[in-house]
Each structure stands twice: as structure tokens, then as C-alpha cells.
Coordinates of C-alpha atoms in Angstrom, one line a residue:
M1 CA 82.8 6.4 -31.0
E2 CA 85.6 7.4 -33.4
L3 CA 87.9 4.9 -31.8
G4 CA 91.6 5.0 -31.2
R5 CA 93.2 3.4 -34.3
R6 CA 95.4 1.2 -32.2
T7 CA 92.3 -0.3 -30.6
I8 CA 91.0 -1.3 -34.1
L9 CA 94.4 -2.6 -35.2
K10 CA 94.8 -4.8 -32.1
L11 CA 91.3 -6.2 -32.2
A12 CA 91.0 -6.6 -35.9
G13 CA 94.4 -8.2 -36.4
A14 CA 95.8 -6.0 -38.1
V15 CA 90.2 16.6 -46.5
P16 CA 89.5 15.8 -49.9
A17 CA 90.1 16.6 -53.5
M18 CA 88.8 17.7 -56.9
A19 CA 87.6 14.9 -59.0
A20 CA 90.0 13.6 -61.6
V21 CA 90.5 16.7 -63.7
P22 CA 93.8 16.8 -65.5
A23 CA 95.9 19.7 -64.3
A24 CA 96.2 22.5 -66.9
I25 CA 99.8 23.0 -66.0
P26 CA 102.6 20.4 -66.0
E27 CA 104.0 18.8 -62.9
G28 CA 107.0 21.0 -63.1
G29 CA 107.4 24.6 -64.1
G30 CA 107.1 28.2 -63.1
P31 CA 103.6 28.3 -61.5
W32 CA 104.6 25.8 -58.8
E33 CA 107.8 27.8 -58.1
R34 CA 105.8 31.0 -57.9
L35 CA 103.5 29.3 -55.4
R36 CA 106.5 28.2 -53.4
A37 CA 107.9 31.7 -53.3
G38 CA 104.6 33.2 -52.1
L39 CA 104.2 30.9 -49.1
A40 CA 105.3 31.6 -45.6
G41 CA 105.3 27.9 -45.1
E42 CA 106.9 25.1 -47.1
L43 CA 106.0 23.5 -50.4
F44 CA 107.3 20.0 -50.9
R45 CA 107.5 18.8 -54.6
P46 CA 108.5 15.4 -55.9
G47 CA 112.3 15.1 -55.5
D48 CA 112.5 17.6 -52.7
P49 CA 114.0 16.5 -49.4
G50 CA 111.1 15.6 -47.1
Y51 CA 108.5 15.1 -49.8
D52 CA 108.2 11.4 -49.2
E53 CA 107.3 12.0 -45.6
A54 CA 105.1 15.1 -46.2
R55 CA 102.8 13.3 -48.7
L56 CA 101.8 10.4 -46.4
G57 CA 98.5 10.2 -44.7
F58 CA 97.5 7.9 -41.9
F59 CA 96.6 4.9 -44.1
S60 CA 99.4 3.0 -45.8
L61 CA 96.9 1.9 -48.5
Y62 CA 97.4 5.2 -50.3
D63 CA 101.1 5.5 -50.2
H64 CA 101.2 5.1 -53.9
R65 CA 99.5 8.4 -54.5
L66 CA 101.9 11.2 -55.6
P67 CA 100.7 14.7 -55.1
H68 CA 102.4 17.3 -57.3
G69 CA 102.8 19.4 -54.2
V70 CA 102.3 19.4 -50.4
A71 CA 101.9 22.9 -49.0
V72 CA 102.6 22.9 -45.2
C73 CA 100.8 26.2 -44.5
A74 CA 102.1 28.6 -41.9
N75 CA 99.1 30.9 -41.8
E76 CA 95.7 31.5 -43.3
D77 CA 97.1 33.6 -46.2
D78 CA 99.0 30.4 -47.3
V79 CA 95.7 28.6 -47.4
R80 CA 94.2 31.4 -49.4
R81 CA 97.1 31.3 -51.9
C82 CA 96.8 27.6 -52.3
V83 CA 93.1 27.7 -53.1
D84 CA 93.6 30.6 -55.5
F85 CA 96.4 28.5 -57.2
A86 CA 94.2 25.4 -57.5
A87 CA 91.3 27.3 -58.9
R88 CA 93.3 29.3 -61.4
H89 CA 95.2 26.3 -62.8
R90 CA 92.5 23.6 -62.3
V91 CA 94.7 21.6 -60.0
P92 CA 92.9 19.0 -57.8
I93 CA 93.2 20.2 -54.2
A94 CA 92.7 18.5 -50.8
A95 CA 92.8 19.9 -47.3
R96 CA 94.6 17.7 -44.7
S97 CA 94.3 18.0 -41.0
G98 CA 94.9 14.6 -39.3
G99 CA 95.0 12.7 -42.6
H100 CA 92.7 9.9 -41.5
S101 CA 90.3 9.8 -44.5
Y102 CA 89.3 6.1 -44.8
A103 CA 89.2 6.6 -48.6
G104 CA 92.5 8.5 -48.7
Y105 CA 90.9 11.6 -50.1
S106 CA 93.3 13.9 -48.2
T107 CA 96.2 12.5 -50.2
V108 CA 95.3 13.7 -53.7
D109 CA 97.2 12.1 -56.5
K110 CA 98.7 14.6 -59.0
G111 CA 97.3 17.5 -57.1
L112 CA 97.9 19.9 -54.2
V113 CA 97.6 18.8 -50.6
V114 CA 97.0 21.8 -48.2
D115 CA 98.6 20.6 -45.0
L116 CA 97.0 22.4 -42.0
S117 CA 99.1 20.9 -39.3
R118 CA 100.9 24.2 -38.4
L119 CA 97.5 25.9 -38.0
N120 CA 97.1 24.2 -34.6
A121 CA 96.8 27.1 -32.1
I122 CA 94.3 26.6 -29.3
E123 CA 93.1 29.7 -27.4
I124 CA 90.7 29.7 -24.5
L125 CA 88.3 32.6 -24.9
P126 CA 85.9 34.3 -22.4
G127 CA 82.6 32.6 -21.6
G128 CA 83.7 29.0 -21.9
R129 CA 84.6 29.2 -25.6
A130 CA 87.7 28.0 -27.4
A131 CA 89.3 28.9 -30.7
I132 CA 90.9 25.8 -32.2
G133 CA 93.0 25.8 -35.4
A134 CA 92.0 23.3 -38.0
G135 CA 95.4 21.6 -37.8
A136 CA 95.0 20.7 -34.1
V137 CA 94.7 17.0 -33.3
L138 CA 92.5 15.6 -30.5
G139 CA 95.4 14.9 -28.1
Q140 CA 96.4 18.6 -28.3
V141 CA 92.8 19.7 -27.9
Y142 CA 92.1 17.6 -24.8
E143 CA 95.4 18.6 -23.1
T144 CA 94.9 22.3 -23.6
L145 CA 91.2 22.4 -22.7
A146 CA 91.9 20.3 -19.6
A147 CA 94.5 22.8 -18.4
A148 CA 91.7 25.4 -18.4
G149 CA 89.1 23.1 -16.8
R150 CA 87.1 22.7 -20.0
A151 CA 85.9 19.8 -22.1
L152 CA 84.7 19.2 -25.7
P153 CA 82.7 16.2 -26.9
A154 CA 84.8 14.6 -29.6
G155 CA 86.5 11.4 -30.7
S156 CA 89.1 9.3 -28.9
C157 CA 92.0 8.8 -31.3
P158 CA 94.6 11.4 -30.3
S159 CA 96.0 11.8 -33.8
V160 CA 92.7 12.5 -35.5
G161 CA 92.4 16.1 -36.7
I162 CA 89.7 18.3 -35.2
A163 CA 88.7 19.6 -38.6
G164 CA 87.7 16.3 -40.4
L165 CA 86.0 15.0 -37.2
T166 CA 83.9 18.1 -36.7
L167 CA 82.9 18.7 -40.3
G168 CA 81.5 15.1 -40.5
G169 CA 79.6 15.3 -37.2
G170 CA 81.9 14.0 -34.5
I171 CA 80.7 11.1 -32.3
G172 CA 82.4 10.3 -29.1
V173 CA 82.1 9.3 -25.5
L174 CA 80.4 12.5 -24.3
G175 CA 78.0 12.6 -27.1
R176 CA 74.8 11.7 -25.3
K177 CA 75.4 14.4 -22.7
Y178 CA 76.8 17.2 -24.9
G179 CA 76.0 16.3 -28.5
L180 CA 78.1 15.8 -31.5
T181 CA 81.3 17.8 -31.9
C182 CA 79.7 19.9 -34.7
D183 CA 76.9 20.8 -32.3
S184 CA 79.4 22.9 -30.3
V185 CA 80.6 24.9 -33.2
E186 CA 79.8 28.6 -32.8
S187 CA 81.6 29.9 -35.9
V188 CA 84.5 29.1 -38.3
R189 CA 87.1 30.9 -40.3
F190 CA 86.9 29.7 -43.8
V191 CA 88.7 30.1 -47.2
G192 CA 86.2 29.6 -49.9
A193 CA 86.6 28.5 -53.5
D194 CA 87.0 32.2 -54.5
G195 CA 90.2 32.3 -52.4
K196 CA 88.7 34.7 -49.9
L197 CA 88.9 34.3 -46.1
R198 CA 85.6 34.9 -44.2
L199 CA 84.0 34.4 -40.8
V200 CA 81.1 32.0 -41.0
S201 CA 78.5 32.3 -38.3
A202 CA 74.8 32.3 -37.8
E203 CA 74.8 36.1 -38.6
T204 CA 77.2 36.1 -41.6
A205 CA 76.4 32.9 -43.5
P206 CA 73.8 30.7 -41.7
D207 CA 73.4 28.4 -44.7
L208 CA 77.1 27.7 -44.8
L209 CA 77.3 27.2 -41.1
W210 CA 74.5 24.7 -41.2
A211 CA 76.3 22.8 -44.0
L212 CA 79.6 22.8 -42.2
R213 CA 77.9 21.2 -39.1
G214 CA 78.0 17.7 -40.5
G215 CA 78.4 18.2 -44.2
G216 CA 81.7 16.3 -44.4
G217 CA 85.3 17.4 -44.8
G218 CA 86.5 18.6 -48.2
N219 CA 83.3 20.2 -49.3
F220 CA 82.6 24.0 -49.9
G221 CA 86.1 25.3 -49.0
I222 CA 88.8 24.9 -46.3
V223 CA 88.1 25.7 -42.6
T224 CA 91.2 27.2 -41.0
S225 CA 89.8 27.4 -37.4
F226 CA 86.7 26.8 -35.3
T227 CA 85.2 28.6 -32.3
F228 CA 83.6 26.1 -30.0
R229 CA 81.4 26.3 -27.0
T230 CA 82.9 24.1 -24.3
A231 CA 81.6 22.5 -21.1
A232 CA 83.1 22.6 -17.7
A233 CA 85.3 19.5 -17.2
R234 CA 83.6 17.0 -14.9
T235 CA 84.5 13.9 -13.0
L236 CA 83.9 11.0 -15.4
T237 CA 83.7 7.2 -14.8
N238 CA 84.7 5.0 -17.7
F239 CA 83.9 1.3 -17.8
G240 CA 84.6 -1.9 -19.7
L241 CA 82.8 -5.2 -19.6
T242 CA 84.2 -8.3 -21.4
F243 CA 81.9 -11.2 -22.1
P244 CA 82.4 -14.7 -23.4
P245 CA 82.1 -14.9 -27.2
A246 CA 79.0 -17.1 -27.0
V247 CA 76.9 -14.3 -25.6
L248 CA 77.3 -11.8 -28.4
A249 CA 73.6 -12.0 -29.4
A250 CA 72.5 -11.8 -25.8
L251 CA 74.6 -8.7 -25.3
V252 CA 73.2 -7.0 -28.4
A253 CA 69.6 -7.8 -27.3
A254 CA 70.2 -6.5 -23.8
W255 CA 72.1 -3.4 -24.8
Q256 CA 69.5 -2.1 -27.3
E257 CA 66.9 -2.1 -24.6
W258 CA 69.1 -0.9 -21.8
Q259 CA 71.0 2.0 -23.5
P260 CA 68.0 4.1 -24.6
A261 CA 66.6 3.9 -21.1
M262 CA 69.8 5.3 -19.6
P263 CA 70.3 8.9 -18.6
D264 CA 72.1 11.3 -21.0
E265 CA 75.1 11.0 -18.7
L266 CA 75.7 7.4 -19.8
W267 CA 77.2 6.7 -23.2
S268 CA 78.2 3.2 -24.3
G269 CA 79.4 1.2 -27.2
M270 CA 80.1 -2.4 -28.1
G271 CA 83.1 -4.0 -29.7
L272 CA 82.0 -7.2 -31.5
G273 CA 83.8 -9.9 -33.4
P274 CA 84.6 -13.7 -33.5
T275 CA 86.6 -13.5 -30.3
A276 CA 85.6 -10.0 -29.0
V277 CA 82.3 -9.3 -27.1
N278 CA 82.8 -6.1 -25.2
C279 CA 80.8 -3.2 -23.9
G280 CA 82.5 -0.1 -22.7
G281 CA 81.5 3.5 -22.1
C282 CA 81.6 6.7 -20.1
F283 CA 79.4 8.1 -17.4
V284 CA 79.4 11.8 -16.5
G285 CA 79.3 11.3 -12.8
R286 CA 80.6 9.0 -10.0
A287 CA 81.2 5.3 -10.0
A288 CA 78.6 4.8 -7.2
Q289 CA 76.0 6.2 -9.5
L290 CA 77.1 4.1 -12.5
N291 CA 77.5 0.6 -10.9
P292 CA 73.7 0.0 -10.4
L293 CA 73.2 0.8 -14.1
L294 CA 75.8 -1.7 -15.1
D295 CA 74.3 -4.3 -12.8
D296 CA 71.1 -3.8 -14.7
L297 CA 72.8 -4.5 -18.0
V298 CA 74.5 -7.6 -16.7
R299 CA 71.2 -8.9 -15.4
R300 CA 69.6 -8.4 -18.9
V301 CA 72.5 -10.2 -20.6
G302 CA 72.1 -13.1 -18.2
T303 CA 75.8 -13.9 -18.0
Q304 CA 78.4 -12.4 -15.7
P305 CA 81.2 -10.6 -17.6
L306 CA 84.7 -12.2 -17.6
T307 CA 86.1 -8.8 -16.6
R308 CA 84.5 -5.6 -15.2
D309 CA 86.6 -2.5 -14.9
V310 CA 85.1 0.8 -13.5
T311 CA 87.4 3.7 -13.1
E312 CA 86.5 7.2 -11.8
Q313 CA 88.8 9.9 -12.8
R314 CA 89.2 13.4 -14.3
N315 CA 88.1 14.2 -17.8
L316 CA 91.6 14.2 -19.3
A317 CA 92.5 10.9 -17.8
T318 CA 89.4 9.4 -19.2
M319 CA 90.2 10.7 -22.7
R320 CA 93.7 9.2 -22.4
A321 CA 92.2 5.9 -21.3
F322 CA 90.0 5.7 -24.3
A323 CA 92.9 6.5 -26.5
E324 CA 95.0 3.8 -24.8
E325 CA 97.6 6.4 -24.0
T326 CA 99.1 7.4 -20.6
N327 CA 100.1 10.7 -22.3
F328 CA 99.2 12.1 -25.7
P329 CA 102.4 12.0 -27.9
A330 CA 103.1 14.8 -30.2
A331 CA 103.0 12.3 -33.1
V332 CA 101.7 8.8 -33.5
A333 CA 104.1 6.6 -35.5
Q334 CA 101.7 3.7 -36.0
R335 CA 99.7 3.9 -39.2
G336 CA 96.5 2.4 -40.4
E337 CA 96.5 -1.1 -41.9
Y338 CA 92.7 -1.9 -42.2
V339 CA 89.6 -1.0 -44.2
S340 CA 86.3 0.2 -42.8
T341 CA 82.6 0.9 -43.7
S342 CA 79.5 1.8 -41.7
R343 CA 75.7 1.7 -41.4
M344 CA 73.2 3.4 -39.1
L345 CA 71.1 1.3 -36.8
T346 CA 67.8 2.9 -37.6
H347 CA 65.8 0.6 -35.4
P348 CA 66.4 -2.2 -32.9
V349 CA 68.0 -5.4 -34.1
P350 CA 65.1 -7.8 -34.8
D351 CA 67.2 -10.9 -34.8
P352 CA 70.3 -10.6 -32.6
D353 CA 71.4 -14.2 -33.5
A354 CA 71.4 -13.3 -37.2
L355 CA 73.5 -10.2 -36.5
A356 CA 75.9 -12.3 -34.4
S357 CA 76.4 -14.7 -37.3
L358 CA 77.0 -11.8 -39.8
L359 CA 79.5 -10.0 -37.6
T360 CA 81.5 -13.2 -37.0
S361 CA 81.3 -14.5 -40.6
D362 CA 85.0 -13.6 -41.2
P363 CA 87.7 -14.3 -38.6
Y364 CA 89.2 -10.8 -39.1
L365 CA 86.1 -8.7 -38.8
Y366 CA 85.7 -6.3 -35.9
S367 CA 82.6 -4.1 -35.5
I368 CA 82.0 -1.1 -33.2
I369 CA 78.5 -0.1 -32.3
D370 CA 78.2 3.4 -30.9
A371 CA 75.1 4.7 -29.0
Y372 CA 73.2 7.8 -30.2
G373 CA 70.3 9.4 -28.4
G374 CA 70.3 11.9 -25.6
A375 CA 71.6 15.3 -26.7
I376 CA 72.5 14.0 -30.2
A377 CA 68.8 13.4 -30.9
R378 CA 67.6 16.8 -29.7
V379 CA 69.3 19.1 -32.2
P380 CA 66.8 20.3 -34.8
S381 CA 67.6 19.9 -38.5
S382 CA 67.5 23.6 -38.9
E383 CA 70.8 23.9 -36.9
S384 CA 72.8 21.1 -38.4
C385 CA 72.8 19.0 -41.6
F386 CA 73.7 15.8 -39.8
P387 CA 70.8 13.6 -40.8
H388 CA 71.0 10.6 -38.5
R389 CA 69.8 12.1 -35.2
S390 CA 67.0 9.6 -34.7
A391 CA 69.3 6.5 -35.0
L392 CA 69.7 4.1 -32.2
G393 CA 73.4 4.1 -33.1
S394 CA 76.0 3.5 -35.8
I395 CA 77.9 0.4 -36.6
Q396 CA 81.5 0.7 -38.0
V397 CA 82.7 -2.5 -39.6
T398 CA 86.5 -2.9 -39.9
R399 CA 88.8 -5.6 -41.1
G400 CA 92.5 -6.1 -41.2
L401 CA 94.3 -6.6 -44.5
D402 CA 94.9 -10.4 -44.1
G403 CA 94.3 -11.9 -47.6
G404 CA 94.9 -8.6 -49.3
E405 CA 93.0 -5.3 -49.7
A406 CA 90.6 -6.5 -52.3
Y407 CA 89.6 -9.5 -50.2
A408 CA 89.2 -7.3 -47.1
R409 CA 87.0 -4.8 -48.9
Q410 CA 84.9 -7.7 -50.2
A411 CA 84.4 -9.0 -46.7
I412 CA 83.3 -5.7 -45.2
G413 CA 81.2 -5.0 -48.3
R414 CA 79.2 -8.2 -47.7
V415 CA 78.4 -7.1 -44.1
R416 CA 77.6 -3.5 -45.2
D417 CA 75.2 -4.7 -47.8
E418 CA 73.5 -7.2 -45.6
L419 CA 73.0 -4.5 -42.9
G420 CA 71.7 -2.2 -45.6
R421 CA 68.9 -4.7 -46.4
E422 CA 67.7 -4.6 -42.8
Y423 CA 68.4 -1.0 -41.7
G424 CA 68.4 1.0 -44.9
Q425 CA 71.2 2.6 -46.8
A426 CA 72.4 5.2 -44.3
G427 CA 76.1 5.4 -43.3
Y428 CA 78.4 7.8 -41.4
I429 CA 80.5 10.2 -43.5
N430 CA 83.5 10.1 -41.2
Y431 CA 83.7 6.4 -41.9
I432 CA 83.7 7.2 -45.6
D433 CA 83.7 4.1 -47.9
A434 CA 84.7 4.6 -51.6
E435 CA 82.5 1.6 -52.5
M436 CA 79.4 2.7 -50.5
P437 CA 76.3 2.2 -52.7
H438 CA 74.3 5.4 -53.3
W439 CA 76.8 7.2 -51.1
A440 CA 75.3 10.7 -51.3
K441 CA 71.9 9.6 -50.0
A442 CA 73.6 7.2 -47.5
Y443 CA 75.7 9.9 -45.9
Y444 CA 73.5 13.0 -46.2
G445 CA 69.9 11.6 -46.2
E446 CA 67.2 14.3 -46.3
S447 CA 69.9 17.0 -46.0
L448 CA 71.3 16.2 -49.5
P449 CA 69.2 18.6 -51.7
R450 CA 70.0 21.6 -49.5
L451 CA 73.6 20.6 -49.2
R452 CA 74.0 20.5 -53.0
R453 CA 72.4 24.0 -53.2
V454 CA 75.0 25.3 -50.7
A455 CA 77.8 23.6 -52.6
R456 CA 76.6 25.3 -55.9
K457 CA 76.4 28.6 -54.2
Y458 CA 79.9 28.6 -52.5
D459 CA 81.8 26.4 -55.0
P460 CA 80.1 27.0 -58.4
D461 CA 83.1 25.9 -60.4
G462 CA 83.8 22.7 -58.5
V463 CA 87.2 23.7 -57.1
F464 CA 86.6 21.3 -54.2
A465 CA 85.0 18.5 -56.3
F466 CA 86.2 15.0 -55.5
E467 CA 84.9 11.4 -56.0
Q468 CA 82.4 11.6 -53.1
G469 CA 82.1 15.3 -52.8
L470 CA 79.0 17.5 -53.0
A471 CA 80.4 19.7 -55.7
R472 CA 80.5 16.9 -58.3

């Protein structure tokens, strides 16, 4: 799952921009002031009060980046004006929702950050649908939907933005039952590279809707809001099993046979590291139904867990539990101090002992394996560009910054590349890694040629080009 960042920080010890094209206008001057005057929201420039706070994303690694402007948009027309400004003056532009880009692409150096945080309205619509602004974060989404008795399959970190998560796919604890977050998208409101606002749906622009369902944040244009299909909120049972470190390989061997045989209602993941051997998850149903399934997993592992927690509760309480929050705060002060990469588990692990050695080869590594299958695997490629439907799961490899950033990236890179030799080059775009080899093929697989055609059609001049963008 797209885990709560505090979980990673605790256990590990510890959207996107035009490629580097020099701005045709200087940092200062009239065009920026005209942009400021035309916005209903605020434009923060270097030297303005509040600029140093407005420019920051989630990860402190990118605090050295200095945008020429951060536009905190008040409405869709502000977004349109920003895109028009960037296209006209050849200024790098990046949309920012939650600001959690692992590569820091939503903090564009010497460019324009389009901050969507005020476009965060959530409206419950007839027929179990919800209109959600692109600036909403998951904590807000879960609280509002729960009040209406609805649920949406999404991630677990409450400060992650709905936009970036959805556009890259969106894995989470309800995924095997209800699919990826992008699978629930019915339509979007979208500002294209031409500066025009349009409704994107299966009727109006089926190729673009296909691409926005998993094509990654920062490509094609800026989504200002989504309309989702939601599910009726159900009683959920979340669980956590903690095993001795010595049984890491045995847990992996047992889990990869057990999880695919489980009903769609059961999702699980593993947290693995030198001192962490955990399996946790969520069951759409009652604890009495879940416990025999967990007994089966424990039997397969062959070792009793050190701890076993099974909690039956409402949907919202479960989301709070996975976020490690009793309530979702309006803002999360803690920032990211780690690096991350990913691979897809395209087939079962042939040598669990070798995997255990790899994942414990550095004392600060922590890896998260998330289950796929179920509803995720049943969405046809004609409906969504997400290319990893047949995977057993994904593995996110994280490391704290002990020893420095360069050393940390080298450590996760060794694991990434070794995994690539066994499972192929695929990775998950929402865990974007600036050093991912053959990144376009890794993130988009067989969808890549069609995605590039969509990018050329809707962004022919590369307004939304960036280092790992489709419009390059």
C-alpha cells in the first residue's frame, strides 16, 4: 500500500515539471506581476513573505530548489492562467497536490509551481458518486466520504494528495476488493497545455481518460477535480502479525502461496527489514471470518507470531489505524527524510532465502510488499493504462538517510537492480525513482507507445515535459 510516511520513517530509521528549459523571461519583471494581478489566489515570489514555506514539498531533500513562483490557486481559472503563462513564456511548470513526489518533481526549480491545495472541495453526488478537488488530501477524503457512508479504495498516508495518487494508479488496503483508485474514476476536469478547461470522460475524450487512469502525475495537463464512483462503507477488520526476524524467508514463502488463494475481501502486505518481519492487512468483513484465514497463514509459516492484533471496526477507523492517526490532522508537520524505489513482483519468489539476504543487506533498509490480484487484475487494458495488473504485488524499497543521501540511494539502487535481474525492469510510477534504469518502460510497460501518442496529441509543445515525463 502507499503507506503512511511516519510508518516508513519509524521503521527505516529515519506534480511535475517541464524539463530544464531556460525561462524566456527573467526571474523578476512585469510578466510575473501581471500573473499575480490576474490570480484570485496568491502568487509567492522569492523575497515575498510566506515564499519559503509555500515552496516546500514533503521531502526535505529538495528544499534547495527555488521556484520563481508558487501560485496558490483559488479556482480553476487560476490554473488556466498559470498554464497559459507557462506555455507563453516557456517557463517550467509543475502541479502540486500533496507534494509527495519521491523525485521532488512537484518542486520545480526556477519555474512555476501550481499549488492546488485550495481546490479541495468534496461533494457527495447522487448514485454513490463523489466529486473531489485535486487539492484534497486523503485524510479529508476519508472523513467526508465516511460521513456519507461511502468509501474509496486509496492509500493510507493522510497527507498524500488525491491527484498524484490517482493519476499513478493508487494501491491501497481495499484494492483487491474494489481495485486501484484510478479504476473508480468516472471523469475529470482538466486544464490542458492549451490553457483550456475541459471535461474528460469516456464520451468526450476516451483516449485521455485512459491515459489519466495510471499515466502518472504531471503528464498531459493539470487535473483540477475528479468524479469517482464510491462503494458503500463496510465493516472492516484490520490485522497485524509480527514475527521473529529469523523467519523472514519463511514468511515470504508462505505469503506468496497464501495471499493469491485468499478471497478478494482480503488484502495484505509485508514490512521486511533486518529487524522487521511483519504481515498486516485488511479484510472486508468480520473478524470471525478472518481469523481462520490468518490461522492458515501462521500454519504455513511454521512459527507463531510474536504479536497478533485483529481489530474489527468501521471503515474510517480502519483508515485512521493504517495512517497511525486517531484523527486526521489538517496538516502533517513531519516531513520525509528517506529515499525510495520499487519493483514489481512479476512471479513468485524462487529463492526466499536469497530475497531475505538482499532485503537485510543494509541495516537501514525497509521494504514493503503489497499484494495485487483480485479486482486489480480484472480491469482490461482498454480501460486503464496501468500496466502491472498481472503482478503478484509490488515491492517498495526505502532507506533512511544515515550516511548521507548518495550512500542511501546507492543502497536502494543495489536492491532495485538485483530485483530487476530476477523479476524484470517494471516499477511503480507513484514510487518514482530519478535513477530508475529504462524508466519509461519500467513504469509504463506495454502502455508506453500509446501513452506517448496521447502526450503528443494533448501536449504537442511539451509544456508539461519534465525529466521523467511522457512529453520529453
